[in-house]
mmCIF file of C-alpha atoms in Angstrom:
data_model
loop_
_atom_site.group_PDB
_atom_site.id
_atom_site.type_symbol
_atom_site.label_atom_id
_atom_site.label_comp_id
_atom_site.label_asym_id
_atom_site.label_seq_id
_atom_site.Cartn_x
_atom_site.Cartn_y
_atom_site.Cartn_z
ATOM 1 C CA UNK A 1 -125.190 -198.450 37.899
ATOM 2 C CA UNK A 2 -123.257 -196.256 35.933
ATOM 3 C CA UNK A 3 -119.875 -194.230 36.753
ATOM 4 C CA UNK A 4 -117.372 -192.183 35.257
ATOM 5 C CA UNK A 5 -113.429 -192.458 36.381
ATOM 6 C CA UNK A 6 -110.297 -190.401 35.415
ATOM 7 C CA UNK A 7 -108.134 -191.396 32.385
ATOM 8 C CA UNK A 8 -105.722 -189.002 30.599
ATOM 9 C CA UNK A 9 -109.016 -186.312 31.387
ATOM 10 C CA UNK A 10 -109.595 -185.251 34.625
ATOM 11 C CA UNK A 11 -113.269 -184.348 35.974
ATOM 12 C CA UNK A 12 -113.780 -181.106 36.871
ATOM 13 C CA UNK A 13 -111.182 -179.619 34.233
ATOM 14 C CA UNK A 14 -112.124 -181.537 31.306
ATOM 15 C CA UNK A 15 -115.402 -183.148 32.188
ATOM 16 C CA UNK A 16 -118.194 -183.633 34.928
ATOM 17 C CA UNK A 17 -117.831 -186.903 36.288
ATOM 18 C CA UNK A 18 -120.979 -188.912 37.169
ATOM 19 C CA UNK A 19 -122.594 -191.636 38.444
ATOM 20 C CA UNK A 20 -125.996 -193.156 39.141
ATOM 21 C CA UNK A 21 -128.241 -195.668 37.909
ATOM 22 C CA UNK A 22 -129.984 -196.431 34.186
ATOM 23 C CA UNK A 23 -134.259 -197.055 34.950
ATOM 24 C CA UNK A 24 -134.580 -198.711 31.242
ATOM 25 C CA UNK A 25 -138.668 -198.451 30.397
ATOM 26 C CA UNK A 26 -140.556 -201.755 29.927
ATOM 27 C CA UNK A 27 -139.290 -202.593 26.230
ATOM 28 C CA UNK A 28 -136.678 -200.238 25.641
ATOM 29 C CA UNK A 29 -133.610 -201.247 24.467
ATOM 30 C CA UNK A 30 -131.767 -198.140 24.878
ATOM 31 C CA UNK A 31 -131.180 -194.964 27.215
ATOM 32 C CA UNK A 32 -129.448 -191.853 26.562
ATOM 33 C CA UNK A 33 -126.310 -190.553 29.486
ATOM 34 C CA UNK A 34 -124.982 -187.087 29.019
ATOM 35 C CA UNK A 35 -121.962 -186.479 30.394
ATOM 36 C CA UNK A 36 -120.634 -182.709 30.094
ATOM 37 C CA UNK A 37 -117.231 -182.225 28.539
ATOM 38 C CA UNK A 38 -116.072 -178.747 29.930
ATOM 39 C CA UNK A 39 -114.824 -176.482 26.896
ATOM 40 C CA UNK A 40 -110.888 -174.902 27.364
ATOM 41 C CA UNK A 41 -108.934 -172.909 25.379
ATOM 42 C CA UNK A 42 -105.989 -174.458 26.014
ATOM 43 C CA UNK A 43 -104.343 -176.988 23.463
ATOM 44 C CA UNK A 44 -103.780 -180.397 24.434
ATOM 45 C CA UNK A 45 -103.810 -183.878 22.900
ATOM 46 C CA UNK A 46 -107.287 -185.543 22.645
ATOM 47 C CA UNK A 47 -107.916 -187.082 26.397
ATOM 48 C CA UNK A 48 -110.039 -190.144 27.714
ATOM 49 C CA UNK A 49 -112.558 -191.088 31.086
ATOM 50 C CA UNK A 50 -114.227 -194.126 31.109
ATOM 51 C CA UNK A 51 -117.661 -195.308 32.218
ATOM 52 C CA UNK A 52 -118.705 -197.842 34.449
ATOM 53 C CA UNK A 53 -121.440 -199.862 34.108
ATOM 54 C CA UNK A 54 -122.514 -202.508 36.769
ATOM 55 C CA UNK A 55 -125.621 -204.452 38.827
ATOM 56 C CA UNK A 56 -128.162 -204.682 35.905
ATOM 57 C CA UNK A 57 -130.949 -206.041 36.969
ATOM 58 C CA UNK A 58 -134.230 -208.349 35.840
ATOM 59 C CA UNK A 59 -134.289 -209.231 32.369
ATOM 60 C CA UNK A 60 -131.149 -206.786 31.894
ATOM 61 C CA UNK A 61 -127.707 -208.171 30.389
ATOM 62 C CA UNK A 62 -124.625 -205.644 29.928
ATOM 63 C CA UNK A 63 -122.582 -208.072 27.516
ATOM 64 C CA UNK A 64 -119.045 -208.580 27.320
ATOM 65 C CA UNK A 65 -118.328 -205.125 27.720
ATOM 66 C CA UNK A 66 -119.326 -203.007 30.794
ATOM 67 C CA UNK A 67 -116.291 -200.351 30.841
ATOM 68 C CA UNK A 68 -116.201 -198.324 27.794
ATOM 69 C CA UNK A 69 -113.483 -195.550 26.988
ATOM 70 C CA UNK A 70 -114.768 -191.996 26.293
ATOM 71 C CA UNK A 71 -112.589 -190.110 23.779
ATOM 72 C CA UNK A 72 -112.674 -186.154 23.699
ATOM 73 C CA UNK A 73 -111.316 -185.252 20.860
ATOM 74 C CA UNK A 74 -109.016 -181.274 21.397
ATOM 75 C CA UNK A 75 -110.778 -178.948 19.312
ATOM 76 C CA UNK A 76 -108.515 -176.111 20.682
ATOM 77 C CA UNK A 77 -105.980 -174.084 18.153
ATOM 78 C CA UNK A 78 -102.330 -175.104 17.985
ATOM 79 C CA UNK A 79 -100.456 -172.455 19.990
ATOM 80 C CA UNK A 80 -98.442 -169.843 18.108
ATOM 81 C CA UNK A 81 -95.007 -168.824 19.328
#
């Protein structure tokens, strides 16, 4: 299973929250998971959220890190005064 959680980034304004189950076909070692990043026109510092992986079954192994930090790098212009 996977799930996102807010850090300094907020679901709904900075990214679209996601949760569900990842299914790996036989002999597959990776799967792509897309989490939409929402574009704002407001300058702010880079922000982050976490992606948690859990509940591996069968021969699957999540390794030692099951919570990953995702950084959204600011791409908006500095404000002018």
